[in-house]
mmCIF file of C-alpha atoms in Angstrom:
data_model
loop_
_atom_site.group_PDB
_atom_site.id
_atom_site.type_symbol
_atom_site.label_atom_id
_atom_site.label_comp_id
_atom_site.label_asym_id
_atom_site.label_seq_id
_atom_site.Cartn_x
_atom_site.Cartn_y
_atom_site.Cartn_z
ATOM 1 C CA MET A 38 -9.700 28.649 -19.127
ATOM 2 C CA LYS A 39 -6.061 27.733 -18.449
ATOM 3 C CA ARG A 40 -5.921 30.239 -15.599
ATOM 4 C CA PHE A 41 -9.152 28.771 -14.197
ATOM 5 C CA VAL A 42 -7.735 25.222 -14.298
ATOM 6 C CA ALA A 43 -4.491 26.402 -12.729
ATOM 7 C CA LEU A 44 -6.431 28.131 -9.969
ATOM 8 C CA LEU A 45 -8.450 24.990 -9.237
ATOM 9 C CA LEU A 46 -5.349 22.819 -9.111
ATOM 10 C CA THR A 47 -3.549 25.299 -6.882
ATOM 11 C CA LEU A 48 -6.537 25.460 -4.528
ATOM 12 C CA ALA A 49 -6.846 21.669 -4.456
ATOM 13 C CA LEU A 50 -3.161 21.207 -3.702
ATOM 14 C CA PHE A 51 -3.339 23.893 -1.017
ATOM 15 C CA LEU A 52 -6.254 22.124 0.632
ATOM 16 C CA LEU A 53 -4.462 18.787 0.387
ATOM 17 C CA GLY A 54 -1.509 20.306 2.211
ATOM 18 C CA ALA A 55 -3.696 22.032 4.775
ATOM 19 C CA CYS A 56 -5.674 18.880 5.556
ATOM 20 C CA SER A 57 -2.706 16.516 5.635
ATOM 21 C CA ALA A 58 -1.045 15.494 8.852
ATOM 22 C CA PRO A 59 2.641 15.161 9.656
ATOM 23 C CA ALA A 60 4.428 11.969 8.611
ATOM 24 C CA VAL A 61 2.966 8.916 10.318
ATOM 25 C CA GLU A 62 5.289 7.225 12.778
ATOM 26 C CA PRO A 63 5.496 3.395 12.729
ATOM 27 C CA LEU A 64 3.038 1.716 15.056
ATOM 28 C CA THR A 65 4.254 0.193 18.271
ATOM 29 C CA GLU A 66 3.050 -3.278 19.184
ATOM 30 C CA GLU A 67 0.845 -1.781 21.897
ATOM 31 C CA GLU A 68 -0.849 0.482 19.342
ATOM 32 C CA ALA A 69 -1.268 -2.352 16.837
ATOM 33 C CA VAL A 70 -2.937 -4.580 19.430
ATOM 34 C CA LYS A 71 -5.626 -1.908 19.787
ATOM 35 C CA LEU A 72 -6.018 -1.590 16.018
ATOM 36 C CA PHE A 73 -6.849 -5.175 15.023
ATOM 37 C CA SER A 74 -7.617 -8.619 16.388
ATOM 38 C CA LEU A 75 -7.439 -12.096 14.895
ATOM 39 C CA ALA A 76 -7.515 -15.588 16.358
ATOM 40 C CA PRO A 77 -6.412 -17.897 13.494
ATOM 41 C CA GLY A 78 -7.291 -21.147 15.277
ATOM 42 C CA GLU A 79 -5.533 -24.223 16.642
ATOM 43 C CA ALA A 80 -4.145 -25.293 13.261
ATOM 44 C CA TYR A 81 -1.683 -22.381 13.336
ATOM 45 C CA THR A 82 1.317 -21.428 15.430
ATOM 46 C CA VAL A 83 0.799 -17.720 16.086
ATOM 47 C CA LEU A 84 3.711 -15.330 16.590
ATOM 48 C CA SER A 85 3.832 -11.714 17.691
ATOM 49 C CA ARG A 86 6.949 -9.596 18.043
ATOM 50 C CA SER A 87 6.963 -10.026 21.815
ATOM 51 C CA ASP A 88 6.879 -13.853 21.907
ATOM 52 C CA LEU A 89 9.420 -14.833 19.252
ATOM 53 C CA ARG A 90 12.060 -16.200 21.592
ATOM 54 C CA LYS A 91 9.753 -18.742 23.179
ATOM 55 C CA ASN A 92 8.880 -19.957 19.676
ATOM 56 C CA SER A 93 12.517 -20.152 18.543
ATOM 57 C CA GLU A 94 12.286 -23.826 17.534
ATOM 58 C CA PHE A 95 9.375 -23.153 15.181
ATOM 59 C CA ILE A 96 11.132 -20.089 13.747
ATOM 60 C CA GLU A 97 14.272 -22.117 13.063
ATOM 61 C CA ARG A 98 12.178 -24.699 11.187
ATOM 62 C CA LEU A 99 11.061 -21.841 8.944
ATOM 63 C CA GLY A 100 14.727 -21.138 8.158
ATOM 64 C CA TYR A 101 15.228 -18.083 10.391
ATOM 65 C CA THR A 102 16.935 -17.066 13.590
ATOM 66 C CA VAL A 103 14.871 -15.143 16.131
ATOM 67 C CA SER A 104 16.773 -11.921 15.430
ATOM 68 C CA THR A 105 16.372 -12.100 11.634
ATOM 69 C CA PHE A 106 12.698 -13.015 11.971
ATOM 70 C CA ARG A 107 12.093 -10.053 14.279
ATOM 71 C CA LYS A 108 13.927 -7.766 11.852
ATOM 72 C CA ASP A 109 11.787 -8.991 8.943
ATOM 73 C CA MET A 110 8.605 -8.436 10.954
ATOM 74 C CA GLU A 111 9.641 -4.915 11.907
ATOM 75 C CA GLU A 112 10.786 -3.934 8.416
ATOM 76 C CA GLY A 113 7.663 -5.455 6.881
ATOM 77 C CA ASP A 114 5.242 -3.852 9.391
ATOM 78 C CA VAL A 115 4.060 -7.349 10.373
ATOM 79 C CA PHE A 116 2.428 -7.531 13.806
ATOM 80 C CA LEU A 117 0.996 -11.042 13.605
ATOM 81 C CA PHE A 118 2.428 -14.054 11.809
ATOM 82 C CA ALA A 119 0.934 -17.539 11.810
ATOM 83 C CA ALA A 120 1.710 -20.738 9.943
ATOM 84 C CA THR A 121 0.641 -24.369 9.902
ATOM 85 C CA PRO A 122 3.146 -27.002 11.127
ATOM 86 C CA ASP A 123 4.257 -27.886 7.576
ATOM 87 C CA ASN A 124 4.131 -24.195 6.544
ATOM 88 C CA ASP A 125 1.772 -24.838 3.626
ATOM 89 C CA ARG A 126 -0.422 -21.958 4.812
ATOM 90 C CA GLN A 127 0.652 -18.614 6.232
ATOM 91 C CA ILE A 128 -1.130 -15.635 7.720
ATOM 92 C CA GLN A 129 0.222 -12.149 8.206
ATOM 93 C CA VAL A 130 -1.378 -8.998 9.578
ATOM 94 C CA LYS A 131 0.362 -5.773 8.585
ATOM 95 C CA CYS A 132 -0.335 -2.188 9.682
ATOM 96 C CA TRP A 133 1.481 0.847 8.348
ATOM 97 C CA GLY A 134 1.318 4.476 7.371
ATOM 98 C CA ASP A 135 2.846 5.840 4.183
ATOM 99 C CA PRO A 136 5.462 8.611 4.011
ATOM 100 C CA GLU A 137 3.398 10.619 1.503
ATOM 101 C CA GLY A 138 0.381 10.538 3.814
ATOM 102 C CA ILE A 139 -2.161 9.071 1.355
ATOM 103 C CA ALA A 140 -3.697 6.893 4.075
ATOM 104 C CA ARG A 141 -3.929 9.925 6.355
ATOM 105 C CA LYS A 142 -5.740 11.897 3.651
ATOM 106 C CA LEU A 143 -8.106 9.005 2.889
ATOM 107 C CA GLU A 144 -8.698 8.343 6.610
ATOM 108 C CA ASP A 145 -11.123 5.526 5.775
ATOM 109 C CA LEU A 146 -12.023 3.713 2.543
ATOM 110 C CA SER A 147 -15.715 4.191 3.301
ATOM 111 C CA TYR A 148 -15.282 7.950 2.772
ATOM 112 C CA LEU A 149 -14.432 7.405 -0.901
ATOM 113 C CA PRO A 150 -17.411 7.829 -3.247
ATOM 114 C CA GLY A 151 -18.246 4.810 -5.418
ATOM 115 C CA GLU A 152 -16.432 5.866 -8.588
ATOM 116 C CA LYS A 153 -13.269 6.890 -6.729
ATOM 117 C CA ARG A 154 -13.447 3.692 -4.681
ATOM 118 C CA GLU A 155 -13.433 1.583 -7.837
ATOM 119 C CA LEU A 156 -10.516 3.603 -9.201
ATOM 120 C CA ALA A 157 -8.556 3.087 -5.981
ATOM 121 C CA LEU A 158 -9.371 -0.640 -6.097
ATOM 122 C CA GLU A 159 -7.994 -0.893 -9.614
ATOM 123 C CA GLU A 160 -4.772 0.994 -8.916
ATOM 124 C CA MET A 161 -4.070 -0.631 -5.549
ATOM 125 C CA GLY A 162 -4.682 -4.029 -7.151
ATOM 126 C CA VAL A 163 -1.812 -3.378 -9.547
ATOM 127 C CA GLN A 164 0.457 -2.664 -6.594
ATOM 128 C CA ALA A 165 -0.752 -5.689 -4.606
ATOM 129 C CA ALA A 166 0.008 -8.010 -7.528
ATOM 130 C CA GLY A 167 3.456 -6.586 -8.186
ATOM 131 C CA SER A 168 5.107 -8.825 -10.773
ATOM 132 C CA GLY A 169 2.542 -11.571 -10.153
ATOM 133 C CA GLU A 170 -0.909 -12.035 -11.667
ATOM 134 C CA LEU A 171 -3.954 -10.298 -10.203
ATOM 135 C CA LEU A 172 -6.645 -12.981 -10.343
ATOM 136 C CA SER A 173 -9.487 -10.909 -8.929
ATOM 137 C CA ALA A 174 -10.282 -7.746 -6.993
ATOM 138 C CA ALA A 175 -13.419 -6.872 -5.073
ATOM 139 C CA VAL A 176 -14.859 -4.313 -2.672
ATOM 140 C CA LEU A 177 -16.205 -5.865 0.529
ATOM 141 C CA GLU A 178 -18.368 -4.046 3.061
ATOM 142 C CA ARG A 179 -18.855 -5.275 6.596
ATOM 143 C CA GLU A 180 -20.677 -3.355 9.307
ATOM 144 C CA GLY A 181 -19.893 -0.045 7.619
ATOM 145 C CA GLN A 182 -16.221 -0.840 7.035
ATOM 146 C CA VAL A 183 -14.862 -1.161 3.503
ATOM 147 C CA PHE A 184 -12.124 -3.622 2.535
ATOM 148 C CA PHE A 185 -10.397 -4.261 -0.777
ATOM 149 C CA ARG A 186 -9.792 -7.941 -1.460
ATOM 150 C CA PHE A 187 -7.063 -8.882 -3.937
ATOM 151 C CA ARG A 188 -6.340 -12.447 -5.023
ATOM 152 C CA VAL A 189 -2.884 -12.833 -6.525
ATOM 153 C CA ARG A 190 -0.852 -15.624 -8.079
ATOM 154 C CA SER A 191 2.783 -14.829 -7.424
ATOM 155 C CA ASP A 192 5.557 -15.421 -9.925
ATOM 156 C CA VAL A 193 7.948 -16.254 -7.081
ATOM 157 C CA THR A 194 8.626 -19.945 -6.476
ATOM 158 C CA LEU A 195 8.682 -21.673 -3.131
ATOM 159 C CA GLU A 196 11.808 -23.415 -1.948
ATOM 160 C CA SER A 197 11.376 -27.174 -2.008
ATOM 161 C CA GLU A 198 13.729 -30.112 -2.214
ATOM 162 C CA GLU A 199 11.368 -31.914 -4.581
ATOM 163 C CA SER A 200 9.995 -29.220 -6.851
ATOM 164 C CA ALA A 201 9.428 -25.511 -7.262
ATOM 165 C CA GLU A 202 5.851 -24.346 -6.972
ATOM 166 C CA GLY A 203 4.209 -20.977 -7.066
ATOM 167 C CA TYR A 204 1.882 -19.673 -4.385
ATOM 168 C CA CYS A 205 -1.286 -17.595 -4.204
ATOM 169 C CA PHE A 206 -2.528 -15.167 -1.607
ATOM 170 C CA ASP A 207 -5.582 -13.192 -0.617
ATOM 171 C CA GLU A 208 -5.038 -9.682 0.717
ATOM 172 C CA TYR A 209 -7.817 -7.925 2.628
ATOM 173 C CA LEU A 210 -6.804 -4.265 2.795
ATOM 174 C CA THR A 211 -8.505 -1.388 4.558
ATOM 175 C CA VAL A 212 -7.711 2.120 5.759
ATOM 176 C CA THR A 213 -8.760 3.031 9.269
ATOM 177 C CA ASN A 214 -8.082 6.311 11.015
ATOM 178 C CA GLY A 215 -5.350 7.138 8.506
ATOM 179 C CA ARG A 216 -3.525 3.784 8.642
ATOM 180 C CA PHE A 217 -3.335 0.900 6.200
ATOM 181 C CA CYS A 218 -4.202 -2.455 7.764
ATOM 182 C CA ALA A 219 -4.106 -5.730 5.836
ATOM 183 C CA LEU A 220 -4.761 -9.408 6.435
ATOM 184 C CA LEU A 221 -2.853 -11.703 4.068
ATOM 185 C CA PHE A 222 -3.492 -15.423 3.661
ATOM 186 C CA TYR A 223 -0.971 -17.450 1.652
ATOM 187 C CA ASN A 224 -1.214 -21.012 0.361
ATOM 188 C CA ALA A 225 1.544 -23.165 -1.117
ATOM 189 C CA ALA A 226 0.102 -23.935 -4.531
ATOM 190 C CA GLY A 227 -0.352 -22.293 -7.900
ATOM 191 C CA ALA A 228 -4.129 -21.993 -7.411
ATOM 192 C CA PHE A 229 -6.717 -21.571 -4.666
ATOM 193 C CA SER A 230 -8.533 -24.800 -3.817
ATOM 194 C CA ASP A 231 -12.054 -24.918 -2.375
ATOM 195 C CA ALA A 232 -10.459 -25.519 1.030
ATOM 196 C CA ASP A 233 -8.243 -22.444 0.588
ATOM 197 C CA GLU A 234 -11.282 -20.385 -0.386
ATOM 198 C CA THR A 235 -13.167 -21.517 2.711
ATOM 199 C CA GLU A 236 -10.177 -20.853 4.956
ATOM 200 C CA SER A 237 -9.636 -17.380 3.511
ATOM 201 C CA GLU A 238 -13.275 -16.455 4.114
ATOM 202 C CA ARG A 239 -13.142 -17.855 7.652
ATOM 203 C CA LEU A 240 -10.060 -15.813 8.508
ATOM 204 C CA PHE A 241 -11.555 -12.630 7.104
ATOM 205 C CA ALA A 242 -14.702 -13.198 9.180
ATOM 206 C CA ALA A 243 -12.480 -13.539 12.282
ATOM 207 C CA PHE A 244 -10.425 -10.443 11.416
ATOM 208 C CA SER A 245 -11.587 -7.239 13.076
ATOM 209 C CA VAL A 246 -10.203 -3.715 12.650
ATOM 210 C CA ALA A 247 -10.992 -0.808 14.954
ATOM 211 C CA PRO A 248 -13.286 1.611 13.097
ATOM 212 C CA THR A 249 -12.335 5.190 12.341
ATOM 213 C CA PRO A 250 -13.837 7.500 14.982
ATOM 214 C CA GLU A 251 -16.873 9.347 13.682
ATOM 215 C CA LYS A 252 -16.249 12.867 12.486
ATOM 216 C CA THR A 253 -17.817 15.865 14.141
ATOM 217 C CA GLU A 254 -20.358 17.917 12.185
ATOM 218 C CA TRP A 255 -17.736 20.642 11.641
ATOM 219 C CA ARG A 256 -15.292 18.150 10.144
ATOM 220 C CA ASN A 257 -18.028 16.641 7.975
ATOM 221 C CA PHE A 258 -18.821 20.090 6.563
ATOM 222 C CA ALA A 259 -15.140 20.873 5.957
ATOM 223 C CA LEU A 260 -14.644 17.542 4.213
ATOM 224 C CA ARG A 261 -17.682 18.091 1.969
ATOM 225 C CA VAL A 262 -16.256 21.452 0.864
ATOM 226 C CA PHE A 263 -12.822 19.914 0.425
ATOM 227 C CA ALA A 264 -14.188 16.953 -1.568
ATOM 228 C CA ALA A 265 -16.237 19.230 -3.839
ATOM 229 C CA VAL A 266 -13.216 21.363 -4.740
ATOM 230 C CA VAL A 267 -10.896 18.399 -5.235
ATOM 231 C CA LEU A 268 -13.408 16.465 -7.350
ATOM 232 C CA LEU A 269 -14.034 19.540 -9.500
ATOM 233 C CA ALA A 270 -10.313 19.969 -10.057
ATOM 234 C CA ALA A 271 -9.973 16.255 -10.757
ATOM 235 C CA SER A 272 -12.728 16.351 -13.366
ATOM 236 C CA VAL A 273 -10.857 19.110 -15.248
ATOM 237 C CA ALA A 274 -7.378 17.581 -14.959
ATOM 238 C CA ALA A 275 -8.069 13.893 -14.275
ATOM 239 C CA VAL A 276 -5.268 12.535 -16.425
ATOM 240 C CA TYR A 277 -2.627 14.644 -14.692
ATOM 241 C CA ILE A 278 -3.797 13.843 -11.183
ATOM 242 C CA LEU A 279 -4.227 10.131 -11.886
ATOM 243 C CA SER A 280 -0.819 9.733 -13.534
ATOM 244 C CA THR A 281 0.866 11.482 -10.606
ATOM 245 C CA PHE A 282 -1.024 9.302 -8.091
ATOM 246 C CA VAL A 283 -0.083 6.106 -9.922
ATOM 247 C CA ARG A 284 3.577 7.086 -10.192
ATOM 248 C CA ASP A 285 3.694 7.828 -6.458
ATOM 249 C CA ILE A 286 2.172 4.457 -5.546
ATOM 250 C CA ARG A 287 4.502 2.584 -7.899
ATOM 251 C CA HIS A 288 7.495 4.437 -6.457
ATOM 252 C CA ARG A 289 6.472 3.464 -2.910
ATOM 253 C CA ARG A 290 6.047 -0.142 -3.998
ATOM 254 C CA GLU A 291 9.766 -0.213 -4.839
ATOM 255 C CA GLN A 292 10.815 1.152 -1.460
ATOM 256 C CA PRO A 293 11.691 -1.221 1.414
ATOM 257 C CA ASP A 294 9.132 0.429 3.740
ATOM 258 C CA SER A 295 6.203 0.358 1.337
ATOM 259 C CA ILE A 296 3.739 -2.480 1.027
ATOM 260 C CA PRO A 297 6.170 -5.120 2.307
ATOM 261 C CA ASP A 298 7.220 -8.454 0.865
ATOM 262 C CA ARG A 299 5.992 -11.630 2.457
ATOM 263 C CA ILE A 300 8.093 -13.667 4.847
ATOM 264 C CA LYS A 301 9.344 -16.611 2.856
ATOM 265 C CA MET A 302 7.673 -20.017 2.997
ATOM 266 C CA ARG A 303 9.808 -23.128 3.118
ATOM 267 C CA ARG A 304 8.386 -26.564 2.392
ATOM 268 C CA LYS A 305 10.175 -29.522 3.895
#
């Protein structure tokens, strides 16, 4: 039996290596523009990496210089940033690949079967919350695309001359064509109000992500064989595989180029 389990694990790992792609290079702004779209509305000042200098006054009110803001966007894989005039609400859109290639192997969240999807939701929710409190997690489906929505109350306080308050955020995360893509909506309070809830839903409805190209019949067949072998191996050695997966995600969370920290909010 031990030899049989070892053989299954070896075969699964071999197939994982064979089906994985080389390390994913960071997206350029031109590539990101093709990957997602979002028009936050007139209430927000919207920034992209290419128009920071003409919005230097707004950036300075946030407590940054143009160069440090651009650096934070690049290091955090942020391709769109938006904030209200008093900075009590923020929006970020982030797109990234991971060094270990998990997004490349997943390709698209819709390819995960229901049980594995729920497991991924649970584990990714832990990472999204970090040291904060995960208030809720849900699977959302829209026109065939699958998103994970995480609502988090952070333990980090906002800078304020009058008082220190926490903040909450909604993260809408998906995987498309082997890339992570996330919309994040932050408020400046320790809870989500009805207005925050409405605004979060409105932004998600306006957020579009390019779908993963459909697979050919040959690739569908290969993936069915691959999934059958991997799921069989996972059913025999689930604890080992899960613990390794969790450790890898938690390790990436601690790295500067993993799921990035938010750009700070400053209340005047």
